[in-house]
Coordinates of C-alpha atoms in Angstrom, one line a residue:
K21 CA 12.9 4.9 7.3
E22 CA 10.8 6.1 10.2
L23 CA 11.3 9.7 9.1
L24 CA 10.1 8.9 5.6
K25 CA 7.0 7.1 7.0
N26 CA 6.2 9.9 9.4
T27 CA 6.6 12.5 6.5
V28 CA 4.2 10.5 4.3
I29 CA 1.7 10.1 7.1
S30 CA 1.8 13.8 7.7
I31 CA 1.1 14.3 4.0
L32 CA -1.8 11.8 4.1
R33 CA -3.4 13.6 7.0
N34 CA -3.6 16.7 4.9
L35 CA -5.0 15.3 1.7
Q36 CA -7.8 17.9 1.5
K37 CA -5.2 20.7 1.5
N38 CA -2.5 19.2 -0.8
K39 CA -5.2 17.5 -3.0
L40 CA -2.8 14.6 -3.8
K41 CA -4.5 11.6 -5.5
S42 CA -4.3 8.0 -4.3
S43 CA -2.3 7.1 -7.3
E44 CA 0.6 9.3 -6.0
F45 CA 1.2 6.7 -3.2
I46 CA 1.6 3.6 -5.3
S47 CA 5.4 3.7 -5.2
Y48 CA 5.2 4.2 -1.4
F49 CA 3.0 1.1 -1.2
H50 CA 5.6 -1.0 -3.1
W51 CA 8.3 0.3 -0.8
L52 CA 6.2 -0.7 2.2
C53 CA 5.8 -4.2 0.7
D54 CA 9.5 -4.4 0.2
E55 CA 10.0 -3.5 3.8
N56 CA 7.3 -6.1 4.7
D57 CA 5.5 -3.4 6.8
V58 CA 2.0 -4.7 7.0
E59 CA 0.9 -2.2 9.6
S60 CA 1.9 0.8 7.5
I61 CA 0.1 -0.6 4.5
K62 CA -3.0 -0.9 6.6
Q63 CA -2.6 2.7 7.7
L64 CA -2.2 3.8 4.1
L65 CA -5.4 2.1 3.2
T66 CA -7.4 3.8 6.0
F67 CA -6.7 7.2 4.3
F68 CA -8.4 6.0 1.1
K69 CA -11.1 3.8 2.7
K70 CA -13.8 5.6 0.7
D71 CA -12.2 4.2 -2.5
K72 CA -13.2 0.5 -2.2
N73 CA -11.2 -0.4 -5.3
Y74 CA -7.9 1.3 -4.1
I75 CA -6.4 -2.0 -2.8
Y76 CA -7.0 -3.6 -6.2
T77 CA -5.3 -0.7 -8.0
L78 CA -2.3 -1.4 -5.7
L79 CA -2.5 -5.2 -6.2
R80 CA -2.7 -4.7 -10.0
D81 CA 0.2 -2.3 -10.3
V82 CA 3.5 -3.7 -11.6
E83 CA 6.6 -2.2 -9.9
Q84 CA 8.8 -0.7 -12.6
K85 CA 12.2 -1.9 -11.4
S86 CA 11.3 -5.5 -10.4
K87 CA 8.5 -6.0 -12.9
F88 CA 6.5 -7.7 -10.1
T89 CA 3.2 -7.1 -8.5
A90 CA 3.2 -6.7 -4.8
L91 CA 1.9 -10.2 -4.3
Q92 CA 4.6 -11.7 -6.6
A93 CA 7.3 -9.7 -4.8
A94 CA 6.0 -10.8 -1.4
V95 CA 5.9 -14.5 -2.4
K96 CA 9.4 -14.3 -3.8
K97 CA 10.7 -12.8 -0.5
N98 CA 8.9 -15.4 1.6
S99 CA 7.0 -12.6 3.3
I100 CA 4.3 -14.8 4.9
E101 CA 2.5 -12.1 7.0
L102 CA 2.3 -9.7 4.0
V103 CA 1.0 -12.5 1.7
E104 CA -1.6 -13.4 4.2
F105 CA -2.8 -9.8 4.4
L106 CA -2.9 -9.3 0.6
L107 CA -4.8 -12.5 0.1
T108 CA -7.6 -11.4 2.4
W109 CA -8.7 -8.9 -0.3
I110 CA -8.9 -11.6 -3.0
K111 CA -12.5 -13.0 -2.7
T112 CA -14.0 -13.7 -6.1
D113 CA -13.1 -16.1 -8.9
E114 CA -12.4 -13.1 -11.1
Q115 CA -9.9 -11.8 -8.5
R116 CA -8.3 -15.2 -8.1
Q117 CA -7.8 -15.4 -11.8
E118 CA -6.3 -11.9 -12.0
F119 CA -4.1 -11.7 -9.0
L120 CA -3.2 -15.3 -8.2
M121 CA -2.8 -16.8 -11.7
V122 CA -0.3 -14.0 -12.6
K123 CA 3.0 -15.0 -14.3
D124 CA 6.3 -13.1 -14.5
N125 CA 8.1 -12.5 -17.8
D126 CA 9.4 -16.1 -17.8
G127 CA 6.0 -17.6 -17.2
V128 CA 6.7 -18.4 -13.6
T129 CA 3.7 -18.5 -11.3
L130 CA 3.3 -17.8 -7.6
L131 CA 3.2 -21.5 -6.7
M132 CA 6.4 -22.1 -8.8
V133 CA 8.2 -19.5 -6.7
A134 CA 7.0 -21.1 -3.5
S135 CA 8.2 -24.4 -4.8
Q136 CA 11.6 -23.0 -5.8
N137 CA 11.9 -21.8 -2.2
S138 CA 10.5 -25.1 -0.9
N139 CA 8.2 -23.0 1.2
V140 CA 5.3 -25.2 2.2
Q141 CA 3.5 -22.6 4.3
M142 CA 3.5 -20.2 1.3
A143 CA 2.3 -22.9 -1.1
K144 CA -0.5 -23.7 1.2
L145 CA -1.6 -20.1 1.5
I146 CA -1.8 -19.9 -2.3
L147 CA -3.5 -23.2 -2.8
N148 CA -6.0 -22.7 0.0
K149 CA -7.1 -19.4 -1.6
L150 CA -7.8 -21.3 -4.9
K151 CA -9.6 -24.3 -3.3
A152 CA -13.0 -22.6 -4.0
N153 CA -12.4 -23.0 -7.7
K154 CA -11.2 -26.5 -8.6
Q155 CA -10.2 -25.6 -12.1
L156 CA -8.0 -22.7 -11.1
L157 CA -6.5 -24.8 -8.4
L158 CA -5.5 -27.5 -10.9
D159 CA -4.3 -24.9 -13.4
M160 CA -2.0 -23.5 -10.8
I161 CA -0.5 -26.8 -9.9
F162 CA 0.1 -28.0 -13.5
N163 CA 0.8 -24.7 -15.2
E164 CA 4.0 -24.6 -17.2
D165 CA 6.6 -21.8 -17.4
D166 CA 8.4 -20.9 -20.6
D167 CA 10.8 -23.8 -20.1
G168 CA 8.0 -26.3 -19.7
D169 CA 8.5 -26.7 -16.0
T170 CA 5.7 -26.9 -13.4
S171 CA 5.5 -26.2 -9.7
V172 CA 6.3 -29.9 -9.3
S173 CA 9.4 -30.0 -11.5
V174 CA 11.0 -26.7 -10.3
E175 CA 11.3 -28.3 -6.8
I176 CA 12.2 -31.8 -8.0
A177 CA 15.0 -30.2 -10.0
K178 CA 16.5 -29.0 -6.7
Q179 CA 16.3 -32.5 -5.3
K180 CA 13.6 -31.4 -2.8
S181 CA 10.0 -32.4 -2.4
N182 CA 8.7 -30.3 0.5
V183 CA 6.0 -28.5 -1.5
V184 CA 5.4 -31.5 -3.8
S185 CA 4.6 -33.7 -0.8
V186 CA 1.5 -31.6 0.1
L187 CA 0.1 -31.3 -3.5
S188 CA -1.7 -34.6 -3.2
D189 CA -4.0 -32.8 -0.7
Y190 CA -5.2 -30.6 -3.5
A191 CA -5.1 -32.8 -6.6
K192 CA -5.4 -36.6 -7.3
S193 CA -2.3 -38.4 -6.2
E194 CA -2.0 -40.2 -9.6
E195 CA -1.8 -36.9 -11.4
I196 CA 0.8 -35.6 -9.0
N197 CA 2.8 -38.8 -9.4
K198 CA 2.7 -38.4 -13.2
A199 CA 4.1 -34.9 -12.8
I200 CA 6.7 -36.0 -10.3
L201 CA 7.9 -38.9 -12.7
I202 CA 8.1 -36.6 -15.7
A203 CA 10.0 -34.0 -13.7
A204 CA 12.4 -36.7 -12.3
I205 CA 13.1 -38.1 -15.7
K206 CA 13.5 -34.7 -17.2
H207 CA 15.9 -33.5 -14.6
D208 CA 17.7 -36.9 -14.1
K209 CA 16.7 -37.3 -10.4
R210 CA 17.1 -41.1 -10.1
S211 CA 15.9 -41.4 -6.5
F212 CA 12.6 -39.7 -7.4
I213 CA 12.2 -42.0 -10.5
E214 CA 12.9 -45.0 -8.3
N215 CA 10.4 -44.0 -5.6
T216 CA 7.6 -42.8 -7.9
I217 CA 7.6 -45.4 -10.6
V218 CA 6.7 -48.2 -8.2
K219 CA 3.5 -46.4 -7.1
M220 CA 2.1 -46.1 -10.6
K221 CA -0.4 -48.2 -12.5
P222 CA 0.5 -49.5 -16.0
S223 CA -2.1 -47.1 -17.5
H224 CA -0.4 -44.1 -15.8
L225 CA 3.0 -45.2 -17.0
S226 CA 1.6 -45.5 -20.5
W227 CA 0.4 -41.9 -20.3
V228 CA 3.8 -40.7 -19.2
L229 CA 5.4 -42.7 -21.9
H230 CA 3.4 -41.0 -24.6
S231 CA 3.6 -37.5 -23.1
K232 CA 5.5 -34.8 -25.0
K233 CA 7.3 -33.2 -22.1
F234 CA 11.0 -34.0 -22.9
S235 CA 13.6 -32.1 -24.7
G236 CA 14.5 -32.9 -28.3
G237 CA 11.1 -34.7 -28.8
D238 CA 12.2 -37.7 -26.9
N239 CA 9.8 -39.8 -24.9
A240 CA 10.3 -41.1 -21.3
L241 CA 11.6 -44.5 -22.5
A242 CA 14.1 -43.0 -24.8
V243 CA 15.5 -40.8 -22.1
L244 CA 15.8 -43.7 -19.6
L245 CA 17.4 -46.0 -22.2
S246 CA 19.9 -43.4 -23.3
K247 CA 21.1 -43.1 -19.6
G248 CA 21.2 -46.9 -19.2
Y249 CA 18.4 -46.9 -16.6
L250 CA 17.3 -50.4 -17.7
K251 CA 15.3 -51.3 -14.6
H252 CA 13.1 -48.2 -14.9
A253 CA 12.9 -48.6 -18.7
K254 CA 11.5 -52.1 -18.2
S255 CA 8.8 -50.7 -16.0
F256 CA 7.6 -48.6 -18.9
M257 CA 7.9 -51.5 -21.3
Q258 CA 5.7 -53.6 -19.0
S259 CA 2.9 -51.1 -19.8
I260 CA 3.0 -52.1 -23.4
D261 CA 1.0 -55.1 -24.7
V262 CA 3.8 -56.9 -26.7
Q263 CA 1.2 -59.0 -28.5
D264 CA -0.7 -56.0 -29.7
E265 CA 0.8 -55.1 -33.1
Q266 CA -0.4 -51.4 -33.0
S267 CA 1.1 -50.8 -29.6
V268 CA 4.4 -52.2 -30.6
A269 CA 4.4 -50.4 -33.9
N270 CA 3.8 -47.1 -32.1
L271 CA 6.9 -47.7 -30.0
V272 CA 9.0 -48.9 -32.9
R273 CA 8.0 -46.0 -35.2
F274 CA 8.5 -43.3 -32.5
N275 CA 11.1 -40.7 -33.6
N276 CA 12.5 -37.7 -31.8
Y277 CA 13.2 -34.4 -33.6
R278 CA 16.6 -35.8 -34.8
G279 CA 14.9 -38.8 -36.4
E280 CA 16.2 -41.2 -33.7
N281 CA 14.1 -44.1 -32.4
V282 CA 14.2 -46.0 -29.1
F283 CA 16.9 -48.4 -30.4
H284 CA 19.1 -45.4 -31.1
A285 CA 18.5 -44.3 -27.5
A286 CA 19.4 -47.8 -26.2
A287 CA 22.6 -47.8 -28.2
K288 CA 23.7 -44.5 -26.7
S289 CA 23.7 -46.2 -23.3
R290 CA 26.4 -48.6 -24.5
N291 CA 24.6 -51.2 -22.5
I292 CA 23.9 -54.3 -24.6
E293 CA 21.1 -55.3 -22.3
C294 CA 19.2 -52.1 -23.1
C295 CA 19.4 -53.0 -26.8
K296 CA 18.3 -56.6 -26.3
T297 CA 15.4 -55.5 -24.2
I298 CA 14.1 -53.2 -27.0
V299 CA 14.5 -55.8 -29.7
G300 CA 12.6 -58.2 -27.4
I301 CA 9.5 -56.0 -27.6
T302 CA 9.2 -57.0 -31.3
Q303 CA 9.4 -60.7 -30.6
Y304 CA 6.0 -61.5 -32.1
F305 CA 6.3 -59.2 -35.2
Q306 CA 9.3 -60.0 -37.5
G307 CA 8.4 -57.1 -39.8
L308 CA 8.6 -54.6 -36.9
K309 CA 11.8 -56.1 -35.7
N310 CA 13.4 -55.5 -39.1
E311 CA 12.0 -52.0 -39.2
L312 CA 13.5 -51.3 -35.8

C-alpha cells in the first residue's frame, strides 16, 4: 500500500511532464477513502489546489463497484474522521442538497445508514451539517426508503434507539414520537409501543391512527387488534369521539386492501375482548353497529 501511495505521489509531482488530468486520480481517491486515509486525501487535493471544484468532482463521483459516493461509503464504514473531513467542504444549501440528501439504489439515506449502525456520533455529524436548513433537516429525519422505512424505523426494527434518542434535539418531540410509534407497530416492537403511546396526546394518536404507513393498507388499530394488543388498541380508541357519528363511521367503514375492516382484525386475534371493544365503539349508532 505504501509503495502504491509513493508511486502515485511521484506521478503527481510530475504533472507538468506527464500531463495527466485530475480526473485520472478519481479511482485513487476512492481507494484512499476505502483505506480511511485522510492525510493522503489532503495530499492529493494539494496537487490540484488551483482547481477549486476538484473536491466536488470527487464527492460527486459514484464508485463503479460499490455504487456509492465517497461520503456514502464512509458513513457505511463508520469512518468518523473521513466523514468529518469530507463534510468541511459542504457549505451551501445547494451542496447540502446534493451531497447529504443522496440516496442509494434502495432509497437509503446517510442518516438511515447511521441509524442502522446505531452510530450516534455519525448521526450527529450529518444532522449538525443540516441544521442551517430546517427543511432539509426534517426531510433527512423523515425521509422514506423504498420500503417505506425512515431513519427512525430502521433502528427501531433492530430493537435499538441510540440514534432515535437524539433526534428530538433536531425535531419536535411529538413528531419523533409519531415516527417511533408507527415504526414500533410496523415492526412489532411491543416495548417501544408501550413506552411511546403513553407520551402521546389523543390528537397525535388520531394522526397515527389515520396514517397510511402499514402494509396491506391496514391502519394502526387494525394491526394492534390483529395481534391481540388490546391495551394499546384501547389507547387509540380513546382518541375517537364515540358520540360523533362521522368519527365512528370513519372507523367502521375503514377497509384495508383485502376489503377487511377493524372487526376482521379483532377476530384474527381470537380474543373475544378485542371484538367486544370494537363493537362497543358503535354503542350510540345502531346502524353503524349493524354495518360493522
